[in-house]
Short mmCIF file of C-alpha atoms in Angstrom, two decimals:
data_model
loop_
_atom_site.label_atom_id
_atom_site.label_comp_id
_atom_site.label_asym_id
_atom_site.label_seq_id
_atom_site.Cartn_x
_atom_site.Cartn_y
_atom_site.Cartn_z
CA UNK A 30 10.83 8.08 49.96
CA UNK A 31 8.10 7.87 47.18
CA UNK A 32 7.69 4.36 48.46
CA UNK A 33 6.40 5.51 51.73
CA UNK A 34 4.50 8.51 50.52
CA UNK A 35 2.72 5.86 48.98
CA UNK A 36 2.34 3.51 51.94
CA UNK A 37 0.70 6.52 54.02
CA UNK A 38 -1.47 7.70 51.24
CA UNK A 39 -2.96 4.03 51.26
CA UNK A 40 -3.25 3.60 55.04
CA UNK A 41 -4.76 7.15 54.71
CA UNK A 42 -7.97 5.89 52.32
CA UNK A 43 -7.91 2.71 54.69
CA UNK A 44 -8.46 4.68 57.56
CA UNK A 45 -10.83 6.94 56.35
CA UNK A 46 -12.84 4.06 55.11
CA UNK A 47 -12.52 1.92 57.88
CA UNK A 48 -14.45 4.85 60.06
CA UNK A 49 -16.97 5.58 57.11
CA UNK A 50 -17.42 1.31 58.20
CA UNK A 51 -17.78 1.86 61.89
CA UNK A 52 -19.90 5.22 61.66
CA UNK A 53 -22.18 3.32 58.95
CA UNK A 54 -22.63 -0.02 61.08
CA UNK A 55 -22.77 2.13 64.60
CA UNK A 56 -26.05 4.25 62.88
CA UNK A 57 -27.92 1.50 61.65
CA UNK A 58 -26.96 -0.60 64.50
CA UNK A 59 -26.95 0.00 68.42
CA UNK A 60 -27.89 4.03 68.27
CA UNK A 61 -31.79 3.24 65.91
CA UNK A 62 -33.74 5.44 67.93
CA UNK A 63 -36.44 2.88 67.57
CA UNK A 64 -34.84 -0.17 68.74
CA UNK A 65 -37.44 -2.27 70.23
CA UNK A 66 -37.52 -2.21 73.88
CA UNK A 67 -35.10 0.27 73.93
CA UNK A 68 -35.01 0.51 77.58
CA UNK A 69 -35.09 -3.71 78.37
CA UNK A 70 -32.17 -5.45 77.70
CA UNK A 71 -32.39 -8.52 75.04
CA UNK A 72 -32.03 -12.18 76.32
CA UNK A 73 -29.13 -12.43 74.26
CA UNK A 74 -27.69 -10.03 76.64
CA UNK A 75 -28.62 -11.96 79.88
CA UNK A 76 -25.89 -14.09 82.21
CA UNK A 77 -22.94 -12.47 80.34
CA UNK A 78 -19.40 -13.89 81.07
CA UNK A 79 -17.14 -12.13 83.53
CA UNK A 80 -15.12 -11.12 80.44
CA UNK A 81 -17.61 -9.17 79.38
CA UNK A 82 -20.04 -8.40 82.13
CA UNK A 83 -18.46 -4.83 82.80
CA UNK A 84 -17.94 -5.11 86.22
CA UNK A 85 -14.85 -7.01 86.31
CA UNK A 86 -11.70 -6.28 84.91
CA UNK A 87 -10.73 -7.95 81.41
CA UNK A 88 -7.37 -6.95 81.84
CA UNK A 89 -6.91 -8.86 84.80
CA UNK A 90 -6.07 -12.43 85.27
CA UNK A 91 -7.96 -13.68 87.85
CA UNK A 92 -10.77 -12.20 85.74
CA UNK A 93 -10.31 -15.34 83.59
CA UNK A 94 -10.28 -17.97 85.83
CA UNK A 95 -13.67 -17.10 87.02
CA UNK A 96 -16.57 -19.36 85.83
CA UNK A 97 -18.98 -17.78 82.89
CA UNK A 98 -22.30 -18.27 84.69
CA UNK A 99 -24.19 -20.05 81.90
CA UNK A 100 -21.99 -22.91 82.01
CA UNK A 101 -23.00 -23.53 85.46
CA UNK A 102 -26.59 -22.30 84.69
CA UNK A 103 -26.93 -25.03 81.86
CA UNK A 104 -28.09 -27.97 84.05
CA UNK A 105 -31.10 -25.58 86.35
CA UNK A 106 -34.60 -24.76 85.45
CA UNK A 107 -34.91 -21.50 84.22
CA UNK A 108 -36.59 -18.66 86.13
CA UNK A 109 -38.38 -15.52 84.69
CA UNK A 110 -36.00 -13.35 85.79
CA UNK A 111 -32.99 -12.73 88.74
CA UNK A 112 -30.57 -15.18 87.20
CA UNK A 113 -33.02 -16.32 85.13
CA UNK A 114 -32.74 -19.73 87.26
CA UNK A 115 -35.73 -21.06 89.46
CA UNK A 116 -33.22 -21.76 92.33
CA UNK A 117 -36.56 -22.92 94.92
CA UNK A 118 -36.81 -25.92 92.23
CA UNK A 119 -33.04 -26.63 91.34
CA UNK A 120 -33.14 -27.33 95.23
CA UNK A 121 -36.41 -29.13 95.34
CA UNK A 122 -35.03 -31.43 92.10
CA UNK A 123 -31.96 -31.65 93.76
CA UNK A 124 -29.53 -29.98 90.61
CA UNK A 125 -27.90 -28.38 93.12
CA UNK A 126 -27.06 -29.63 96.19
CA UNK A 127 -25.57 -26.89 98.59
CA UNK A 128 -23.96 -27.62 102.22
CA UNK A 129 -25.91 -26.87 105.22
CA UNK A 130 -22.86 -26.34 106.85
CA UNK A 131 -19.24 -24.96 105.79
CA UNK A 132 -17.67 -28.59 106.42
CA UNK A 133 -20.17 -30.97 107.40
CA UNK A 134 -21.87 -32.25 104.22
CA UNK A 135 -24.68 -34.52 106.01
CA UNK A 136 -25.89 -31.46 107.86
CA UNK A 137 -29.34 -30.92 106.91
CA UNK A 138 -31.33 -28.10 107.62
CA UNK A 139 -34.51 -27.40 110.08
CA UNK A 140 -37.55 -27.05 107.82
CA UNK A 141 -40.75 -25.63 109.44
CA UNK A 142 -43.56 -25.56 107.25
CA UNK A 143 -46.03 -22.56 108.18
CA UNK A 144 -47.31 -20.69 105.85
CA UNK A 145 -48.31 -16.94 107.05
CA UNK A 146 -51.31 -15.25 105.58
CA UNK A 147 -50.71 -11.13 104.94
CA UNK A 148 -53.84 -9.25 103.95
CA UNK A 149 -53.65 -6.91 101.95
CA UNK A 150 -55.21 -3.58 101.65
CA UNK A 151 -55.53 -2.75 97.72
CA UNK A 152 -56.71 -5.05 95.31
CA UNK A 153 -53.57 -6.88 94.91
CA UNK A 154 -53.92 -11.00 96.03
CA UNK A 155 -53.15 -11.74 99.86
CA UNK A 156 -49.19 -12.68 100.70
CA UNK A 157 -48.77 -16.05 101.18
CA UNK A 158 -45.51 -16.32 102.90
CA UNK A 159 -44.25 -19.89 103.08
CA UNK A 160 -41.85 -20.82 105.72
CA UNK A 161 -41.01 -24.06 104.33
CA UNK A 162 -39.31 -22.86 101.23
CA UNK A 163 -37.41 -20.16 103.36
CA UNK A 164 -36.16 -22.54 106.12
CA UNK A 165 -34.50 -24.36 103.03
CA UNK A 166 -32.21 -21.57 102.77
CA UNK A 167 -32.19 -20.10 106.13
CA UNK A 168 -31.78 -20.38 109.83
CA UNK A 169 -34.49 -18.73 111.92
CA UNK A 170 -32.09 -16.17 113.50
CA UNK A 171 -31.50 -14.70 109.82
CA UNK A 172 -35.09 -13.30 109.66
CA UNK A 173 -35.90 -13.10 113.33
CA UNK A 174 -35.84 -10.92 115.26
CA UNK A 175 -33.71 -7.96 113.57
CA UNK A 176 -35.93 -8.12 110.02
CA UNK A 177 -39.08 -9.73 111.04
CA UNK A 178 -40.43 -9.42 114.50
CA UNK A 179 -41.64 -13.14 115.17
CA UNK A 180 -45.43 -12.00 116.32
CA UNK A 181 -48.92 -11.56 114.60
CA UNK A 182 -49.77 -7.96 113.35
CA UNK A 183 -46.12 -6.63 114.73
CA UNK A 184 -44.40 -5.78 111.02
CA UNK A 185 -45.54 -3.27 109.49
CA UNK A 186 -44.31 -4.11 105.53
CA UNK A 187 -44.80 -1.75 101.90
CA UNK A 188 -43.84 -2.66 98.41
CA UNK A 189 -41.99 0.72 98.89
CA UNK A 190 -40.05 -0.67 102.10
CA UNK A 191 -39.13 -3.64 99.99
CA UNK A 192 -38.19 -2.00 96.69
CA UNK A 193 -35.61 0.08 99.01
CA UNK A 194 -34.15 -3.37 100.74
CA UNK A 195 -35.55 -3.37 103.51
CA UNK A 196 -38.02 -6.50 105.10
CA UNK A 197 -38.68 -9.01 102.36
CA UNK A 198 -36.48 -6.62 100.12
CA UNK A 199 -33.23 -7.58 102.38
CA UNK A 200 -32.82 -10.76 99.65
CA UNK A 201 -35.92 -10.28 97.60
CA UNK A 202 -34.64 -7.77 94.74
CA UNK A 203 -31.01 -8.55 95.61
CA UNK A 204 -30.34 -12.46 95.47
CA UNK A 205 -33.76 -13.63 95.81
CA UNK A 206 -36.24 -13.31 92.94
CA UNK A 207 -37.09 -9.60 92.45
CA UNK A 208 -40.63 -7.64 92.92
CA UNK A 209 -41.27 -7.90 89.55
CA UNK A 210 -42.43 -11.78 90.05
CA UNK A 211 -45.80 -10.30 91.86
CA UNK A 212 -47.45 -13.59 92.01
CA UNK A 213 -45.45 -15.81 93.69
CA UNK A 214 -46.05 -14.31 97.18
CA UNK A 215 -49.38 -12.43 96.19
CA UNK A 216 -51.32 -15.82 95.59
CA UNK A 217 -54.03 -16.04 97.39
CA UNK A 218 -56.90 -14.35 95.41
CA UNK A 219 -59.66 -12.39 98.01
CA UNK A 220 -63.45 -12.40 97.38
CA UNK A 221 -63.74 -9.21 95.01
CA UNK A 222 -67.01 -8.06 93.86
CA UNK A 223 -65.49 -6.61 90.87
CA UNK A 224 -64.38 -10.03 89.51
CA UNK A 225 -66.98 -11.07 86.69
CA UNK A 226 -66.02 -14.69 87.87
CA UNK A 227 -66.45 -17.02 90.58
CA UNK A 228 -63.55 -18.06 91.70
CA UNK A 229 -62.50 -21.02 93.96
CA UNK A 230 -61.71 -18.40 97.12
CA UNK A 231 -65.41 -16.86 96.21
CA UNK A 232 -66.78 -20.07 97.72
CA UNK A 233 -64.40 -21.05 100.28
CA UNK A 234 -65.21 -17.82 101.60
CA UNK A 235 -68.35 -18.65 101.49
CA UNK B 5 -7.82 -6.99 35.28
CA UNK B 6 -7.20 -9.45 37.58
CA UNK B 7 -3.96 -7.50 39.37
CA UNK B 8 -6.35 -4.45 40.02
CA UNK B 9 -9.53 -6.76 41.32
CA UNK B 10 -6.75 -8.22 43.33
CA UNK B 11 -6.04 -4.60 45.00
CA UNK B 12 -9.23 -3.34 45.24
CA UNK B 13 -9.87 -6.52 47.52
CA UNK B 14 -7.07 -6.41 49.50
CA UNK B 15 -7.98 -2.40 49.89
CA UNK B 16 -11.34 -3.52 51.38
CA UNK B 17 -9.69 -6.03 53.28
CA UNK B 18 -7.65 -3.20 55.04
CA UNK B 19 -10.47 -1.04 55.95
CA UNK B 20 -12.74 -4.10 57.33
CA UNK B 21 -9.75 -4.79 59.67
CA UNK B 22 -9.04 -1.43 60.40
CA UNK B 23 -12.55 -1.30 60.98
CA UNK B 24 -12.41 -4.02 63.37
CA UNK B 25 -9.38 -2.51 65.33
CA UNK B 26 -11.26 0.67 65.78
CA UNK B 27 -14.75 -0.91 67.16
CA UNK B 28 -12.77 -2.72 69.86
CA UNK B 29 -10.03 0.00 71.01
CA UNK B 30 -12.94 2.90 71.12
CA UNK B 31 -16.29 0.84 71.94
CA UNK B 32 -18.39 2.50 74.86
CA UNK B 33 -17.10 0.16 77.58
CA UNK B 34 -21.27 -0.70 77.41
CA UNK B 35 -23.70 -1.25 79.98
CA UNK B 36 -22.24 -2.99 82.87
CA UNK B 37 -24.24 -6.23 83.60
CA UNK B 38 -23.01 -8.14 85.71
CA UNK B 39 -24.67 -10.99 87.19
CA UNK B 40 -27.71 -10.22 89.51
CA UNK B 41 -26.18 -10.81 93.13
CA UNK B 42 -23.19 -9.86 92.45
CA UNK B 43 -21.80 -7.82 95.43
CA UNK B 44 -18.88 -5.22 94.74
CA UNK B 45 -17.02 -4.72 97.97
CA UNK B 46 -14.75 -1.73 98.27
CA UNK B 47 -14.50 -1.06 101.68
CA UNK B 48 -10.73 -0.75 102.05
CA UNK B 49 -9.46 -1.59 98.12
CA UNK B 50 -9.35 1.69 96.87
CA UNK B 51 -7.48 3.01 99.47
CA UNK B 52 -5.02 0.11 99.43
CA UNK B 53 -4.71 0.27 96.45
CA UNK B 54 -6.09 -3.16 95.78
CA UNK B 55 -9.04 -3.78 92.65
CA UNK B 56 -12.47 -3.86 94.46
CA UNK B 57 -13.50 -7.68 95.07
CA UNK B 58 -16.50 -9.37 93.20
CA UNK B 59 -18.38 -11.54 95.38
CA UNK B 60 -20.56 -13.90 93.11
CA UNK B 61 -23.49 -15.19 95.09
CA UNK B 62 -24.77 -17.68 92.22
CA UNK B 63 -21.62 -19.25 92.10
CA UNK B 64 -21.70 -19.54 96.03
CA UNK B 65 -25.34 -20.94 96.54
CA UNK B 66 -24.57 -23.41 94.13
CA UNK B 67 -22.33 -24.79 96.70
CA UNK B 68 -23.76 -23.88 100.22
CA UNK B 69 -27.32 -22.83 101.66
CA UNK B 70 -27.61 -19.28 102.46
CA UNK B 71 -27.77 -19.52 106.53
CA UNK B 72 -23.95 -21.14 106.15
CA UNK B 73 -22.26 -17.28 105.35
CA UNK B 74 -25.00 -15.31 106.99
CA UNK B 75 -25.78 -17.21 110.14
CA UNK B 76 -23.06 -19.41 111.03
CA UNK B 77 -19.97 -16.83 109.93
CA UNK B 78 -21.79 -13.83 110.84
CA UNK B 79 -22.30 -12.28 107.01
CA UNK B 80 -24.66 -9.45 107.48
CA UNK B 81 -27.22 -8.66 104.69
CA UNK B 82 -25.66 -5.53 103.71
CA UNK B 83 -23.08 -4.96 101.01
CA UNK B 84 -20.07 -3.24 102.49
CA UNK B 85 -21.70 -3.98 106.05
CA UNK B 86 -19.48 -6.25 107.01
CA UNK B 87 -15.96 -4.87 108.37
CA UNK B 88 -13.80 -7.43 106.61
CA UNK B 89 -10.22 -7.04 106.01
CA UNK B 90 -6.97 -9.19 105.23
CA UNK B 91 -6.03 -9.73 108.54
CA UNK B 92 -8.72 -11.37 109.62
CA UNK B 93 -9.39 -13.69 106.51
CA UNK B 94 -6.05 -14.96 106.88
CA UNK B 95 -6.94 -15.32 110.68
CA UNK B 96 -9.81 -17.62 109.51
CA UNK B 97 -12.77 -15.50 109.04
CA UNK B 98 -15.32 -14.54 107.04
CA UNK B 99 -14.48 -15.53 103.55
CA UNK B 100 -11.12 -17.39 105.35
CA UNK B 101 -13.24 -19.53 107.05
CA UNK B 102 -13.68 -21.36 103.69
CA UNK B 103 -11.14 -19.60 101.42
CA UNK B 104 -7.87 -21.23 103.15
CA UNK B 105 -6.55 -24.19 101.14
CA UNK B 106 -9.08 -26.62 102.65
CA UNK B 107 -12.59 -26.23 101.52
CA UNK B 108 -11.63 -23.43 99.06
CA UNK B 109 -8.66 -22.30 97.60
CA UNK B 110 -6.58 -19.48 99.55
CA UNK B 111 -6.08 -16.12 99.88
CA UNK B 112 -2.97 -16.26 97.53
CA UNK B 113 -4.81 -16.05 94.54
CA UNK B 114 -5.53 -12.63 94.78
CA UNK B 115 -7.00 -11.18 91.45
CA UNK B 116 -9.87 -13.93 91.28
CA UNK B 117 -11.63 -12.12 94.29
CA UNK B 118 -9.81 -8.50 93.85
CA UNK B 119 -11.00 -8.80 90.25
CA UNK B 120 -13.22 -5.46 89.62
CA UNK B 121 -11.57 -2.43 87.64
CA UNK B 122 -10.42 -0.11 90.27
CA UNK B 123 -12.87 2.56 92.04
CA UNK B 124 -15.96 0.22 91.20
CA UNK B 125 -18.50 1.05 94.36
CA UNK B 126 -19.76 -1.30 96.92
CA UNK B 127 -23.15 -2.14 95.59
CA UNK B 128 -25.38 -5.02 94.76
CA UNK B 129 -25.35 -5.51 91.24
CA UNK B 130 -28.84 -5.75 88.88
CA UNK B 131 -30.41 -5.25 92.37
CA UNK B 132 -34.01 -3.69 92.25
CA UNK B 133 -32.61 -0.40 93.46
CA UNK B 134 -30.46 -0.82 90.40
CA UNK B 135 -32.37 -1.93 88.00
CA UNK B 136 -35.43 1.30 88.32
CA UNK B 137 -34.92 2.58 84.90
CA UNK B 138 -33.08 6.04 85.12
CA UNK B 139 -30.99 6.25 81.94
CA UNK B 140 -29.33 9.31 82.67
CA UNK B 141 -27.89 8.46 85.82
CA UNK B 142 -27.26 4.94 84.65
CA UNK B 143 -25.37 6.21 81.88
CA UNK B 144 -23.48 8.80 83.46
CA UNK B 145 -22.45 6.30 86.07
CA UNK B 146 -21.57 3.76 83.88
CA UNK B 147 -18.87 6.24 82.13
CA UNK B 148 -17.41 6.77 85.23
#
């Protein structure tokens, strides 16, 4: 009997120290009301295995056959942000090679190389929308007609439209590079006259 | 001396452990971050009492160009827009047309697709929708 009184009295002080441990390291650790960033995530956090990536289920077993993404990410050029992988150029420097077609593994895709000039109306560079690196992906029927009407002037397109998924936002924001990556579509600068330099559009457009 | 240094270590020993043991049975489940792409269908899971599915599309691009699901098998862009069922992934489409033994393997392996914790939404995960920072929501959704 004593014996045990004893036992419990012992777990008892381990217990009670072990939380003094977790509420001392939970204080100075993840709740610091001045974490930097405390509303961006830290890289360290980024491409996190299913295991842990809070959207599957640990407990199940198929859970753990699933591939942790960085150790297929390992071998692509890293992006700014997405997946943090610039999937345009693991295509272009052929790290990945992905079918055409679900069987046929010569099939090669239709490229058409256009590229489609969007003015815009604030200050914001003009949308240079390249065909070429979309045909890489897609098939003309995925844009046109349902997202994209195929005619000059005939879609009318907002960053708002996009950020709520719809035209470009459809895959841009979802699987394709997000909004946040400004310049890669607005890239051609305009002639301002509030730009203290002359740039190389200031004399083409001249 | 040394039977009471002894003690006192294996004391401290105890707590760390205990410690330990606490951290991981009552951690916040966190933030959920999944990869971005990741699409959480739960059309008809919940109701069948099946785990939602994940749908990786990094894993998938990897291996096939994005007209191959949404052109050729008739994928819309939408998550949850797309009526799929058992029936007819077994019958060959959709994610059958690939997921049948052949060019992937098949439908018996349930939990690697039917692998989200049960009552996860459709959605698009890290989308940009997703990703506009409002920490409230985000947090009480997360607990959910």
């Amino acid at each position: 009997m004593k014996k045990n009184n004893a036992m419990t009295g012992r777990l008892k002080i381990h217990l009670m120290f072990g939380l003094i441990l977790v509420v001392s390291t939970s204080v100075t650790g993840a709740d610091d009301p001045n974490t930097f960033n405390r509303l961006m995530d830290p890289p360290s956090k980024r491409n996190p295995s299913p295991m842990t990536d809070g959207i599957h289920d640990p407990n199940n077993n198929g859970t753990q056959l699933l591939q942790p993404p960085k150790e297929a990410f390992q071998q692509l050029p890293k992006g700014k942000s997405g997946n943090y992988i610039d999937w345009m150029k693991a295509l272009q420097d052929k790290k990945i090679n992905p079918r055409n077609d679900r069987v046929d593994t010569k099939s090669q895709p239709i490229i058409m190389d256009l590229n489609i000039v969007r003015e815009v109306k604030g200050s914001m560079p003009d949308v240079v929308y390249p065909h070429k690196q979309h045909t890489e992906w897609l098939d003309c029927a995925n844009c046109h007609p349902a997202i994209f009407i195929p005619q000059k002037g005939a879609n009318q397109i907002s960053m708002a439209s996009i950020l709520l998924g719809e035209k470009c936002g459809v895959c841009h924001g979802k699987v394709a590079f997000p909004v946040s990556e400004c310049r890669r579509c607005h890239s051609k600068p305009k002639p301002t006259k509030t730009a203290n330099k002359k740039n190389k559009s200031d004399k083409q457009a001249k | 001396m040394n039977k009471q240094k002894n003690r006192l270590i294996d004391h401290i020993k105890y707590s760390v452990m205990i410690a330990a043991l606490l951290v991981i049975t009552f951690a916040p489940t966190g933030q959920v971050k999944a990869e971005f792409g990741d699409v959480v269908i739960n059309n008809y899971s919940d109701k069948a009492g099946m785990p939602p599915v994940v749908f990786p599309h990094w894993f998938h691009r990897i291996r096939f160009r994005c007209k191959v699901c949404h052109g050729d098998l008739g994928f819309e862009f939408k998550a949850g827009g797309n009526d799929i069922n058992m029936v007819k992934i077994i019958d060959g489409q959709y994610c059958g047309a690939c997921h049948n033994g052949e060019i992937a393997w098949s439908i018996e392996n349930c939990n690697i697709c039917h692998s989200a914790p049960v009552g996860t939404p459709t959605q698009v995960h890290e989308s940009t929708l997703q990703k506009l920072i409002k920490p409230d929501q985000n947090k009480t959704e997360d607990k959910k």
